[in-house]
């Protein structure tokens, strides 16, 4: 049927040209509070554990969650600011000494503007086995040649020196699995880091379930995965973020307070 008012479709459209608006212009603190709430809502957070930092371009200070509050209860006014030495320069709460994981990674990685750390369950199953997820699904292409395994657990990382050693092990990877501990996801933007964090738990669950079958999974070609990786980063991350923000605000508008 001929539809004269039809908009382009198929391969003519690289990304959605029309999506519902988030509805409000978000401050950085509001956006970060939404990121915490969203990742908690999809099961990424282990009760009160974990941290997200956001170091804006050209700054050494970073936005961070307070110590002792759960991700799912955070509001924009709870967000603290620490300097590059982890001193709290703004905010009404304390910040965990484990924040050095973030300060030292930001120090050496210009591209890692956002650093997310927590202990999502299925990633922790693989972390307990000391292994990375096998990439056996197209969404796993997001992590093609971008995974790091830190294969030894040696206690809490609560000093800048130990965190600098960890940052050296992570190198250029955007997703690290820490043996017997959890994950570190990074991104140039909040949207990219949140998308990696949200995706790794599902990728690990899928890889684990495939392992349980005892059968050999079908392989994907590297070049197909590389194309999908670029597509996911360029097209999916921002669309994912906008939807996450809409749903989080709708569930509880107080997140913006
Ligand atoms: Zn941890």
Coordinates of C-alpha atoms and ligand atoms in Angstrom, one line a residue:
X1 CA 0.0 0.0 0.0
X2 CA 1.3 3.5 -0.9
X3 CA 1.6 5.7 2.2
X4 CA 2.6 9.3 1.1
X5 CA 3.2 10.5 4.7
X6 CA 5.3 7.5 5.7
X7 CA 8.6 8.3 7.5
X8 CA 11.8 6.6 6.5
X9 CA 12.3 3.0 7.8
X10 CA 14.5 0.1 7.6
X11 CA 18.2 0.8 7.0
X12 CA 17.4 4.5 6.3
X13 CA 17.0 5.0 10.0
X14 CA 20.3 4.7 12.1
X15 CA 18.6 5.4 15.4
X16 CA 15.1 6.4 16.6
X17 CA 14.4 9.9 15.3
X18 CA 11.4 10.3 17.7
X19 CA 11.4 9.1 21.3
X20 CA 9.4 10.3 24.3
X21 CA 11.2 13.1 26.1
X22 CA 12.5 12.5 29.6
X23 CA 10.2 15.4 30.5
X24 CA 12.6 17.5 32.6
X25 CA 16.0 19.1 32.1
X26 CA 18.1 17.0 34.5
X27 CA 20.9 18.5 36.6
X28 CA 24.0 16.2 36.9
X29 CA 23.0 15.3 40.4
X30 CA 19.5 14.4 39.3
X31 CA 20.9 12.3 36.4
X32 CA 23.2 10.4 38.8
X33 CA 20.5 9.8 41.3
X34 CA 18.4 8.3 38.5
X35 CA 21.4 6.1 37.5
X36 CA 21.6 4.7 41.1
X37 CA 17.9 4.1 41.3
X38 CA 17.7 2.4 37.9
X39 CA 20.6 0.1 38.4
X40 CA 19.3 -0.9 41.9
X41 CA 15.8 -1.5 40.3
X42 CA 17.2 -4.0 37.8
X43 CA 19.2 -5.9 40.5
X44 CA 22.7 -4.5 39.9
X45 CA 23.3 -3.4 43.5
X46 CA 24.0 -5.6 46.5
X47 CA 22.0 -3.8 49.2
X48 CA 24.1 -0.9 50.4
X49 CA 27.3 -1.8 48.5
X50 CA 28.8 0.0 45.6
X51 CA 29.6 3.4 44.2
X52 CA 29.3 5.5 41.0
X53 CA 31.5 8.4 40.3
X54 CA 31.2 11.0 37.6
X55 CA 34.1 13.3 36.8
X56 CA 33.0 15.9 34.4
X57 CA 35.3 16.9 31.5
X58 CA 38.1 19.2 32.6
X59 CA 37.4 18.7 36.4
X60 CA 39.3 16.8 39.1
X61 CA 36.3 16.7 41.5
X62 CA 33.8 14.0 41.1
X63 CA 30.1 13.4 42.0
X64 CA 29.6 10.3 44.1
X65 CA 27.0 8.5 46.3
X66 CA 27.1 8.9 50.1
X67 CA 28.4 6.1 52.3
X68 CA 25.6 4.2 54.1
X69 CA 22.7 5.0 51.9
X70 CA 21.2 2.4 49.6
X71 CA 21.2 3.0 45.8
X72 CA 17.4 2.7 45.6
X73 CA 16.8 5.5 48.2
X74 CA 19.1 8.1 46.8
X75 CA 17.8 11.5 45.7
X76 CA 19.7 14.3 43.9
X77 CA 20.4 16.2 47.1
X78 CA 22.2 13.1 48.6
X79 CA 24.9 13.2 45.9
X80 CA 28.3 14.3 47.3
X81 CA 31.3 15.8 45.6
X82 CA 34.9 14.5 46.4
X83 CA 38.2 15.9 45.2
X84 CA 40.9 13.8 43.5
X85 CA 42.2 12.8 47.0
X86 CA 38.8 11.5 48.1
X87 CA 38.1 14.4 50.4
X88 CA 34.4 15.4 50.6
X89 CA 34.2 19.0 49.3
X90 CA 30.4 19.1 49.1
X91 CA 27.5 17.2 50.6
X92 CA 25.9 16.3 53.9
X93 CA 27.1 12.7 54.1
X94 CA 30.4 10.7 54.3
X95 CA 32.0 8.9 51.4
X96 CA 33.5 5.4 51.6
X97 CA 37.3 4.9 51.6
X98 CA 36.7 2.4 48.8
X99 CA 36.2 5.4 46.6
X100 CA 39.9 5.2 45.8
X101 CA 39.0 2.5 43.2
X102 CA 37.4 5.4 41.4
X103 CA 39.8 8.3 42.1
X104 CA 42.8 6.3 40.7
X105 CA 40.9 5.1 37.6
X106 CA 39.8 8.6 36.8
X107 CA 43.3 9.8 37.3
X108 CA 44.8 7.6 34.5
X109 CA 41.8 7.2 32.2
X110 CA 40.6 10.3 30.4
X111 CA 37.9 8.3 28.6
X112 CA 36.5 6.9 31.9
X113 CA 34.4 9.9 33.0
X114 CA 32.0 7.6 34.8
X115 CA 33.0 4.6 36.9
X116 CA 30.4 2.2 38.3
X117 CA 31.2 -0.5 40.9
X118 CA 28.9 -3.0 42.6
X119 CA 28.4 -6.8 43.1
X120 CA 25.7 -7.9 40.7
X121 CA 24.8 -11.5 41.4
X122 CA 25.5 -13.4 38.2
X123 CA 28.7 -11.4 37.5
X124 CA 29.7 -12.5 41.1
X125 CA 29.0 -16.2 40.2
X126 CA 31.6 -15.9 37.4
X127 CA 33.8 -13.8 39.7
X128 CA 33.7 -16.6 42.2
X129 CA 34.9 -19.0 39.4
X130 CA 37.6 -16.5 38.5
X131 CA 36.4 -16.2 34.9
X132 CA 35.0 -13.8 32.4
X133 CA 31.7 -14.5 30.7
X134 CA 31.9 -16.2 27.3
X135 CA 30.2 -13.8 24.8
X136 CA 27.5 -16.0 23.4
X137 CA 24.8 -13.4 22.5
X138 CA 24.7 -10.3 20.3
X139 CA 24.4 -8.0 23.3
X140 CA 27.6 -9.5 24.6
X141 CA 29.3 -7.8 21.6
X142 CA 29.2 -4.7 23.7
X143 CA 32.2 -6.2 25.6
X144 CA 34.2 -7.5 22.6
X145 CA 37.9 -7.1 23.4
X146 CA 36.9 -4.8 26.3
X147 CA 36.9 -7.2 29.3
X148 CA 39.5 -7.5 32.0
X149 CA 39.7 -10.2 34.7
X150 CA 41.5 -9.3 37.9
X151 CA 42.0 -12.9 39.0
X152 CA 43.1 -12.6 42.6
X153 CA 41.1 -11.3 45.5
X154 CA 43.3 -9.6 48.1
X155 CA 41.0 -7.7 50.4
X156 CA 39.4 -4.3 50.5
X157 CA 40.8 -1.7 48.2
X158 CA 40.8 1.3 50.5
X159 CA 44.0 3.2 49.8
X160 CA 45.2 5.2 46.8
X161 CA 48.3 3.0 46.4
X162 CA 46.3 -0.3 46.2
X163 CA 43.8 1.4 43.9
X164 CA 46.5 2.6 41.6
X165 CA 47.8 -1.0 41.2
X166 CA 44.2 -2.0 40.3
X167 CA 43.9 0.8 37.8
X168 CA 47.1 -0.5 36.1
X169 CA 45.7 -4.0 35.9
X170 CA 42.5 -2.7 34.4
X171 CA 44.4 -0.8 31.6
X172 CA 42.0 0.3 28.9
X173 CA 39.2 -2.1 29.6
X174 CA 35.7 -0.7 30.1
X175 CA 34.4 -3.7 32.0
X176 CA 36.4 -5.5 34.7
X177 CA 35.5 -8.5 36.8
X178 CA 37.2 -8.6 40.1
X179 CA 37.6 -12.2 41.4
X180 CA 35.4 -13.0 44.4
X181 CA 34.2 -9.4 44.5
X182 CA 32.3 -7.7 41.7
X183 CA 32.5 -5.5 38.6
X184 CA 33.8 -2.2 37.4
X185 CA 32.1 -0.6 34.4
X186 CA 33.3 2.6 32.9
X187 CA 32.0 5.0 30.2
X188 CA 32.8 8.3 28.5
X189 CA 29.2 9.3 29.3
X190 CA 26.8 8.4 32.1
X191 CA 24.6 6.7 29.5
X192 CA 27.4 4.4 28.2
X193 CA 28.6 3.4 31.7
X194 CA 25.0 2.6 32.8
X195 CA 24.4 0.6 29.7
X196 CA 27.5 -1.4 30.2
X197 CA 26.6 -2.0 33.9
X198 CA 23.1 -3.0 33.0
X199 CA 24.2 -5.3 30.2
X200 CA 27.1 -7.1 32.0
X201 CA 24.8 -8.7 34.6
X202 CA 22.5 -10.1 31.9
X203 CA 25.5 -11.2 29.8
X204 CA 26.9 -13.1 32.8
X205 CA 23.6 -14.7 33.6
X206 CA 23.3 -15.9 30.0
X207 CA 26.8 -17.2 29.9
X208 CA 26.3 -19.0 33.2
X209 CA 23.1 -20.6 32.0
X210 CA 24.8 -21.7 28.7
X211 CA 27.6 -23.2 30.8
X212 CA 25.1 -25.2 32.8
X213 CA 23.8 -26.9 29.6
X214 CA 27.3 -28.5 29.2
X215 CA 27.0 -27.9 25.5
X216 CA 29.2 -25.9 23.2
X217 CA 27.6 -22.6 22.3
X218 CA 27.4 -21.5 18.6
X219 CA 30.2 -19.0 17.8
X220 CA 29.8 -15.5 16.4
X221 CA 32.3 -14.0 13.9
X222 CA 34.6 -11.3 15.4
X223 CA 33.7 -8.9 12.6
X224 CA 30.0 -9.2 13.1
X225 CA 30.5 -8.6 16.8
X226 CA 32.7 -5.6 16.2
X227 CA 29.9 -4.0 14.0
X228 CA 27.3 -4.8 16.6
X229 CA 29.5 -3.3 19.4
X230 CA 29.7 0.0 17.5
X231 CA 26.0 0.0 16.9
X232 CA 25.2 -0.7 20.5
X233 CA 27.4 2.1 21.8
X234 CA 26.3 4.7 19.2
X235 CA 22.6 3.8 19.0
X236 CA 21.5 1.9 22.0
X237 CA 23.2 3.5 25.0
X238 CA 21.4 6.9 24.8
X239 CA 18.1 5.4 24.0
X240 CA 18.4 3.0 26.9
X241 CA 19.3 5.8 29.2
X242 CA 16.4 8.0 28.2
X243 CA 14.0 5.1 28.9
X244 CA 15.6 4.3 32.2
X245 CA 15.3 8.0 33.2
X246 CA 11.6 8.2 32.2
X247 CA 10.7 5.0 34.1
X248 CA 12.7 5.9 37.2
X249 CA 11.1 9.4 37.4
X250 CA 7.7 8.0 36.8
X251 CA 8.2 5.4 39.6
X252 CA 9.1 8.0 42.1
X253 CA 9.5 11.7 41.2
X254 CA 11.2 12.3 44.5
X255 CA 14.4 11.0 43.0
X256 CA 14.8 14.5 41.5
X257 CA 14.6 16.3 44.9
Ligands
LIG1 ZN1 32.9 -3.8 46.1

